Structure formats: structure tokens, C-alpha cells
Amino acid sequence: MDIDEYAAGVSQLLYGRIDIFPNEIVHGKTKLKCTNGWFTGIFGYCSVGKLKNFVGEMTLSFYHELEQDFRKTRKHDRPTTKEDIIKGNKLLYMILQDCSLQKLKRGSL
């Protein structure tokens, strides 16, 4: 996946068309409202580790922190909480910033 595919996926998510990455969402129970109703997971909880070349150190560090939180409890026992939603949105925001910076560096924004 390159930065353009990634940015396209993020923008698809933001407009509620999430089917571009149906298999990428993993063990989160954060719920996000979109045009297709509620779905489990948020794009920020996807396999961010695969995007090491596109996201910054702080984003990867925060992602690993969230990943460790998920591993502390079984996914079926983990409740959907306001804190999960806030963290997911924070990670999504960080990813969007990183994508924008990468595109600026390449001169394609």
C-alpha cells in the first residue's frame, strides 16, 4: 500500500464509505458513526505497523500503546468506552497529519 492508497482510504472512511479496507480493521470495539450505520473498529486501529514509511515515530508509538491496551484484555470482554473513541480519533488525526506531511514533502498536496 502506498501513501496515495492510504490517503484515499482515510478519506473514504471520513465520508462513510469504509469498504475500501474491509479486512484491515482489527481487534477494536470503538464504534464510529458512518453512512452505513455503526461499525466496529476505527481506521486508526488498523494495521498501522504496515505503514512505517508513512507515519511518524509518535504515531507508531501511540499505536503500539493502544495495541498493548487491547492485549491486556480479551477482545470479547473489552467494553466500548468513551476513552476508546477519543484515543481512536486521536490516532486517526495523527495519521492524517503524517499523510499530509508526506504528501507535502513529495510536493503532491
Tab-separated table of N, CA and C in Angstrom:
chain	number	residue	atom	x	y	z
A	1	MET	N	0.849	-1.171	0.000
A	1	MET	CA	0.000	0.000	0.000
A	1	MET	C	0.894	1.233	0.000
A	2	ASP	N	0.638	2.175	-0.905
A	2	ASP	CA	1.444	3.391	-0.906
A	2	ASP	C	0.662	4.535	-0.260
A	3	ILE	N	1.306	5.685	-0.133
A	3	ILE	CA	0.706	6.812	0.585
A	3	ILE	C	-0.580	7.291	-0.079
A	4	ASP	N	-0.668	7.224	-1.408
A	4	ASP	CA	-1.879	7.671	-2.092
A	4	ASP	C	-3.058	6.743	-1.807
A	5	GLU	N	-2.802	5.435	-1.812
A	5	GLU	CA	-3.860	4.475	-1.477
A	5	GLU	C	-4.311	4.680	-0.032
A	6	TYR	N	-3.336	4.938	0.838
A	6	TYR	CA	-3.627	5.122	2.250
A	6	TYR	C	-4.475	6.370	2.470
A	7	ALA	N	-4.063	7.480	1.854
A	7	ALA	CA	-4.815	8.730	1.987
A	7	ALA	C	-6.219	8.573	1.410
A	8	ALA	N	-6.335	7.844	0.303
A	8	ALA	CA	-7.655	7.595	-0.298
A	8	ALA	C	-8.524	6.804	0.669
A	9	GLY	N	-7.935	5.833	1.339
A	9	GLY	CA	-8.677	5.033	2.309
A	9	GLY	C	-9.153	5.861	3.481
A	10	VAL	N	-8.285	6.754	3.965
A	10	VAL	CA	-8.669	7.618	5.076
A	10	VAL	C	-9.813	8.519	4.654
A	11	SER	N	-9.731	9.093	3.467
A	11	SER	CA	-10.797	9.983	3.033
A	11	SER	C	-12.089	9.212	2.799
A	12	GLN	N	-11.998	7.968	2.335
A	12	GLN	CA	-13.198	7.136	2.184
A	12	GLN	C	-13.843	6.912	3.548
A	13	LEU	N	-13.011	6.663	4.562
A	13	LEU	CA	-13.541	6.450	5.902
A	13	LEU	C	-14.257	7.700	6.394
A	14	LEU	N	-13.628	8.851	6.194
A	14	LEU	CA	-14.200	10.087	6.703
A	14	LEU	C	-15.547	10.396	6.069
A	15	TYR	N	-15.759	9.945	4.849
A	15	TYR	CA	-17.040	10.183	4.183
A	15	TYR	C	-17.980	8.996	4.318
A	16	GLY	N	-17.636	8.033	5.168
A	16	GLY	CA	-18.546	6.952	5.486
A	16	GLY	C	-18.512	5.766	4.545
A	17	ARG	N	-17.645	5.769	3.547
A	17	ARG	CA	-17.550	4.631	2.629
A	17	ARG	C	-16.349	3.797	3.056
A	18	ILE	N	-16.568	2.912	3.997
A	18	ILE	CA	-15.462	2.214	4.648
A	18	ILE	C	-15.052	0.926	3.970
A	19	ASP	N	-15.745	0.544	2.911
A	19	ASP	CA	-15.476	-0.761	2.329
A	19	ASP	C	-14.144	-0.870	1.605
A	20	ILE	N	-13.387	0.225	1.511
A	20	ILE	CA	-12.089	0.167	0.835
A	20	ILE	C	-11.085	-0.681	1.632
A	21	PHE	N	-11.224	-0.730	2.955
A	21	PHE	CA	-10.324	-1.516	3.788
A	21	PHE	C	-11.102	-2.480	4.681
A	22	PRO	N	-11.967	-3.325	4.130
A	22	PRO	CA	-12.809	-4.155	4.992
A	22	PRO	C	-12.034	-5.151	5.843
A	23	ASN	N	-10.873	-5.590	5.388
A	23	ASN	CA	-10.132	-6.620	6.114
A	23	ASN	C	-9.033	-6.051	7.003
A	24	GLU	N	-8.908	-4.737	7.022
A	24	GLU	CA	-7.824	-4.124	7.779
A	24	GLU	C	-8.186	-3.850	9.235
A	25	ILE	N	-9.470	-3.723	9.537
A	25	ILE	CA	-9.863	-3.357	10.887
A	25	ILE	C	-9.683	-4.559	11.808
A	26	VAL	N	-8.961	-4.337	12.908
A	26	VAL	CA	-8.664	-5.436	13.825
A	26	VAL	C	-9.105	-5.082	15.230
A	27	HIS	N	-9.041	-5.957	16.083
A	27	HIS	CA	-9.496	-6.062	17.455
A	27	HIS	C	-10.026	-4.844	18.220
A	28	GLY	N	-10.423	-3.757	17.607
A	28	GLY	CA	-11.025	-2.655	18.349
A	28	GLY	C	-12.519	-2.842	18.478
A	29	LYS	N	-13.095	-2.233	19.496
A	29	LYS	CA	-14.546	-2.224	19.586
A	29	LYS	C	-15.058	-0.793	19.571
A	30	THR	N	-14.198	0.143	19.213
A	30	THR	CA	-14.614	1.525	19.112
A	30	THR	C	-15.652	1.629	18.013
A	31	LYS	N	-16.717	2.351	18.264
A	31	LYS	CA	-17.755	2.481	17.245
A	31	LYS	C	-17.727	3.886	16.667
A	32	LEU	N	-17.867	3.978	15.373
A	32	LEU	CA	-17.845	5.253	14.673
A	32	LEU	C	-19.077	5.312	13.798
A	33	LYS	N	-19.785	6.432	13.824
A	33	LYS	CA	-20.989	6.560	13.015
A	33	LYS	C	-20.584	6.876	11.584
A	34	CYS	N	-21.145	6.163	10.647
A	34	CYS	CA	-20.891	6.441	9.243
A	34	CYS	C	-22.195	6.262	8.480
A	35	THR	N	-22.187	6.514	7.194
A	35	THR	CA	-23.421	6.464	6.412
A	35	THR	C	-24.019	5.070	6.368
A	36	ASN	N	-23.208	4.054	6.600
A	36	ASN	CA	-23.704	2.682	6.573
A	36	ASN	C	-24.143	2.197	7.949
A	37	GLY	N	-24.244	3.089	8.924
A	37	GLY	CA	-24.600	2.695	10.287
A	37	GLY	C	-23.349	2.606	11.149
A	38	TRP	N	-23.419	1.867	12.245
A	38	TRP	CA	-22.281	1.712	13.151
A	38	TRP	C	-21.403	0.548	12.707
A	39	PHE	N	-20.119	0.682	12.886
A	39	PHE	CA	-19.238	-0.448	12.619
A	39	PHE	C	-18.201	-0.551	13.722
A	40	THR	N	-17.666	-1.738	13.910
A	40	THR	CA	-16.690	-1.970	14.965
A	40	THR	C	-15.307	-1.629	14.457
A	41	GLY	N	-14.554	-0.929	15.268
A	41	GLY	CA	-13.205	-0.551	14.886
A	41	GLY	C	-13.177	0.854	14.326
A	42	ILE	N	-12.007	1.398	14.218
A	42	ILE	CA	-11.800	2.697	13.603
A	42	ILE	C	-10.549	2.558	12.761
A	43	PHE	N	-10.427	3.331	11.715
A	43	PHE	CA	-9.299	3.176	10.806
A	43	PHE	C	-7.976	3.281	11.550
A	44	GLY	N	-7.938	4.116	12.601
A	44	GLY	CA	-6.714	4.267	13.376
A	44	GLY	C	-6.259	2.994	14.058
A	45	TYR	N	-7.172	2.039	14.271
A	45	TYR	CA	-6.809	0.785	14.911
A	45	TYR	C	-6.470	-0.289	13.893
A	46	CYS	N	-6.303	0.107	12.641
A	46	CYS	CA	-5.921	-0.844	11.596
A	46	CYS	C	-4.454	-1.220	11.770
A	47	SER	N	-3.954	-1.942	10.830
A	47	SER	CA	-2.566	-2.385	10.894
A	47	SER	C	-1.625	-1.238	10.545
A	48	VAL	N	-1.510	-0.293	11.459
A	48	VAL	CA	-0.661	0.875	11.250
A	48	VAL	C	0.792	0.458	11.101
A	49	GLY	N	1.172	-0.646	11.732
A	49	GLY	CA	2.544	-1.127	11.652
A	49	GLY	C	3.019	-1.358	10.228
A	50	LYS	N	2.079	-1.661	9.311
A	50	LYS	CA	2.449	-1.884	7.911
A	50	LYS	C	2.835	-0.585	7.217
A	51	LEU	N	2.543	0.547	7.850
A	51	LEU	CA	2.734	1.841	7.207
A	51	LEU	C	3.906	2.609	7.801
A	52	LYS	N	4.903	1.895	8.279
A	52	LYS	CA	6.047	2.519	8.949
A	52	LYS	C	6.679	3.635	8.126
A	53	ASN	N	6.671	3.501	6.813
A	53	ASN	CA	7.305	4.509	5.966
A	53	ASN	C	6.482	5.783	5.849
A	54	PHE	N	5.219	5.727	6.243
A	54	PHE	CA	4.331	6.866	6.032
A	54	PHE	C	3.918	7.587	7.301
A	55	VAL	N	4.059	6.932	8.449
A	55	VAL	CA	3.655	7.576	9.693
A	55	VAL	C	4.883	7.860	10.549
A	56	GLY	N	4.767	8.887	11.395
A	56	GLY	CA	5.893	9.301	12.215
A	56	GLY	C	6.095	8.435	13.448
A	57	GLU	N	7.199	8.707	14.130
A	57	GLU	CA	7.567	7.950	15.333
A	57	GLU	C	6.501	8.061	16.420
A	58	MET	N	5.972	9.283	16.622
A	58	MET	CA	4.974	9.475	17.674
A	58	MET	C	3.696	8.692	17.370
A	59	THR	N	3.314	8.654	16.102
A	59	THR	CA	2.115	7.919	15.707
A	59	THR	C	2.303	6.430	15.949
A	60	LEU	N	3.451	5.896	15.536
A	60	LEU	CA	3.724	4.472	15.758
A	60	LEU	C	3.764	4.142	17.244
A	61	SER	N	4.365	5.024	18.025
A	61	SER	CA	4.455	4.808	19.462
A	61	SER	C	3.058	4.775	20.095
A	62	PHE	N	2.212	5.721	19.698
A	62	PHE	CA	0.848	5.770	20.224
A	62	PHE	C	0.054	4.544	19.781
A	63	TYR	N	0.260	4.121	18.537
A	63	TYR	CA	-0.410	2.918	18.027
A	63	TYR	C	-0.017	1.689	18.859
A	64	HIS	N	1.286	1.546	19.145
A	64	HIS	CA	1.751	0.396	19.926
A	64	HIS	C	1.191	0.433	21.352
A	65	GLU	N	1.039	1.647	21.890
A	65	GLU	CA	0.433	1.793	23.213
A	65	GLU	C	-1.020	1.291	23.188
A	66	LEU	N	-1.772	1.661	22.161
A	66	LEU	CA	-3.156	1.195	22.034
A	66	LEU	C	-3.212	-0.313	21.828
A	67	GLU	N	-2.279	-0.814	21.025
A	67	GLU	CA	-2.226	-2.249	20.760
A	67	GLU	C	-1.996	-3.026	22.062
A	68	GLN	N	-1.114	-2.508	22.915
A	68	GLN	CA	-0.856	-3.154	24.206
A	68	GLN	C	-2.096	-3.116	25.096
A	69	ASP	N	-2.848	-1.997	25.034
A	69	ASP	CA	-4.093	-1.908	25.801
A	69	ASP	C	-5.060	-3.003	25.384
A	70	PHE	N	-5.155	-3.264	24.078
A	70	PHE	CA	-6.060	-4.295	23.593
A	70	PHE	C	-5.614	-5.681	24.042
A	71	ARG	N	-4.318	-5.884	24.156
A	71	ARG	CA	-3.804	-7.205	24.535
A	71	ARG	C	-3.975	-7.493	26.022
A	72	LYS	N	-4.236	-6.457	26.819
A	72	LYS	CA	-4.410	-6.652	28.256
A	72	LYS	C	-5.706	-7.374	28.585
A	73	THR	N	-6.698	-7.261	27.723
A	73	THR	CA	-7.981	-7.917	27.962
A	73	THR	C	-8.386	-8.682	26.717
A	74	ARG	N	-9.254	-9.677	26.902
A	74	ARG	CA	-9.768	-10.394	25.739
A	74	ARG	C	-10.697	-9.470	24.978
A	75	LYS	N	-10.656	-9.547	23.655
A	75	LYS	CA	-11.421	-8.591	22.863
A	75	LYS	C	-12.919	-8.689	23.116
A	76	HIS	N	-13.425	-9.881	23.445
A	76	HIS	CA	-14.859	-10.022	23.675
A	76	HIS	C	-15.282	-9.433	25.019
A	77	ASP	N	-14.333	-9.289	25.933
A	77	ASP	CA	-14.632	-8.733	27.252
A	77	ASP	C	-14.436	-7.222	27.305
A	78	ARG	N	-13.803	-6.688	26.288
A	78	ARG	CA	-13.482	-5.264	26.315
A	78	ARG	C	-14.715	-4.430	25.957
A	79	PRO	N	-15.111	-3.524	26.849
A	79	PRO	CA	-16.284	-2.704	26.545
A	79	PRO	C	-15.941	-1.557	25.598
A	80	THR	N	-16.945	-1.078	24.916
A	80	THR	CA	-16.767	0.124	24.110
A	80	THR	C	-16.883	1.302	25.062
A	81	THR	N	-15.851	2.140	25.119
A	81	THR	CA	-15.862	3.250	26.068
A	81	THR	C	-15.574	4.557	25.363
A	82	LYS	N	-15.936	5.624	26.046
A	82	LYS	CA	-15.678	6.961	25.514
A	82	LYS	C	-14.175	7.159	25.320
A	83	GLU	N	-13.378	6.622	26.239
A	83	GLU	CA	-11.924	6.756	26.143
A	83	GLU	C	-11.387	6.073	24.881
A	84	ASP	N	-11.937	4.904	24.550
A	84	ASP	CA	-11.522	4.217	23.325
A	84	ASP	C	-11.781	5.081	22.100
A	85	ILE	N	-12.952	5.705	22.073
A	85	ILE	CA	-13.315	6.539	20.930
A	85	ILE	C	-12.373	7.733	20.835
A	86	ILE	N	-12.096	8.357	21.972
A	86	ILE	CA	-11.194	9.510	21.987
A	86	ILE	C	-9.800	9.108	21.502
A	87	LYS	N	-9.281	7.987	21.997
A	87	LYS	CA	-7.949	7.527	21.577
A	87	LYS	C	-7.928	7.177	20.094
A	88	GLY	N	-8.977	6.518	19.621
A	88	GLY	CA	-9.047	6.169	18.205
A	88	GLY	C	-9.065	7.400	17.322
A	89	ASN	N	-9.840	8.399	17.728
A	89	ASN	CA	-9.904	9.632	16.953
A	89	ASN	C	-8.576	10.379	16.987
A	90	LYS	N	-7.897	10.342	18.145
A	90	LYS	CA	-6.581	10.986	18.255
A	90	LYS	C	-5.589	10.317	17.305
A	91	LEU	N	-5.607	8.984	17.275
A	91	LEU	CA	-4.695	8.264	16.387
A	91	LEU	C	-5.017	8.551	14.924
A	92	LEU	N	-6.293	8.582	14.589
A	92	LEU	CA	-6.694	8.897	13.218
A	92	LEU	C	-6.207	10.287	12.832
A	93	TYR	N	-6.333	11.256	13.732
A	93	TYR	CA	-5.871	12.615	13.482
A	93	TYR	C	-4.355	12.637	13.256
A	94	MET	N	-3.623	11.890	14.072
A	94	MET	CA	-2.163	11.827	13.918
A	94	MET	C	-1.787	11.228	12.563
A	95	ILE	N	-2.510	10.187	12.144
A	95	ILE	CA	-2.239	9.547	10.859
A	95	ILE	C	-2.506	10.519	9.719
A	96	LEU	N	-3.606	11.254	9.805
A	96	LEU	CA	-3.932	12.240	8.767
A	96	LEU	C	-2.849	13.306	8.670
A	97	GLN	N	-2.351	13.768	9.819
A	97	GLN	CA	-1.268	14.753	9.820
A	97	GLN	C	-0.022	14.186	9.139
A	98	ASP	N	0.331	12.951	9.482
A	98	ASP	CA	1.508	12.317	8.885
A	98	ASP	C	1.353	12.180	7.377
A	99	CYS	N	0.163	11.786	6.927
A	99	CYS	CA	-0.088	11.650	5.484
A	99	CYS	C	0.060	12.992	4.786
A	100	SER	N	-0.474	14.038	5.403
A	100	SER	CA	-0.379	15.372	4.816
A	100	SER	C	1.069	15.812	4.705
A	101	LEU	N	1.855	15.556	5.757
A	101	LEU	CA	3.273	15.927	5.726
A	101	LEU	C	4.017	15.171	4.633
A	102	GLN	N	3.736	13.880	4.491
A	102	GLN	CA	4.390	13.076	3.452
A	102	GLN	C	4.058	13.614	2.063
A	103	LYS	N	2.791	13.972	1.853
A	103	LYS	CA	2.387	14.477	0.546
A	103	LYS	C	3.017	15.844	0.285
A	104	LEU	N	3.153	16.669	1.335
A	104	LEU	CA	3.810	17.963	1.174
A	104	LEU	C	5.277	17.781	0.797
A	105	LYS	N	5.942	16.821	1.452
A	105	LYS	CA	7.350	16.553	1.146
A	105	LYS	C	7.523	16.132	-0.307
A	106	ARG	N	6.551	15.372	-0.801
A	106	ARG	CA	6.617	14.914	-2.193
A	106	ARG	C	6.118	15.975	-3.168
A	107	GLY	N	5.519	17.050	-2.619
A	107	GLY	CA	5.010	18.116	-3.469
A	107	GLY	C	3.731	17.757	-4.200
A	108	SER	N	2.964	16.821	-3.644
A	108	SER	CA	1.767	16.385	-4.357
A	108	SER	C	0.481	16.728	-3.622
A	109	LEU	N	0.542	17.682	-2.675
A	109	LEU	CA	-0.671	18.047	-1.959
A	109	LEU	C	-1.263	19.287	-2.563
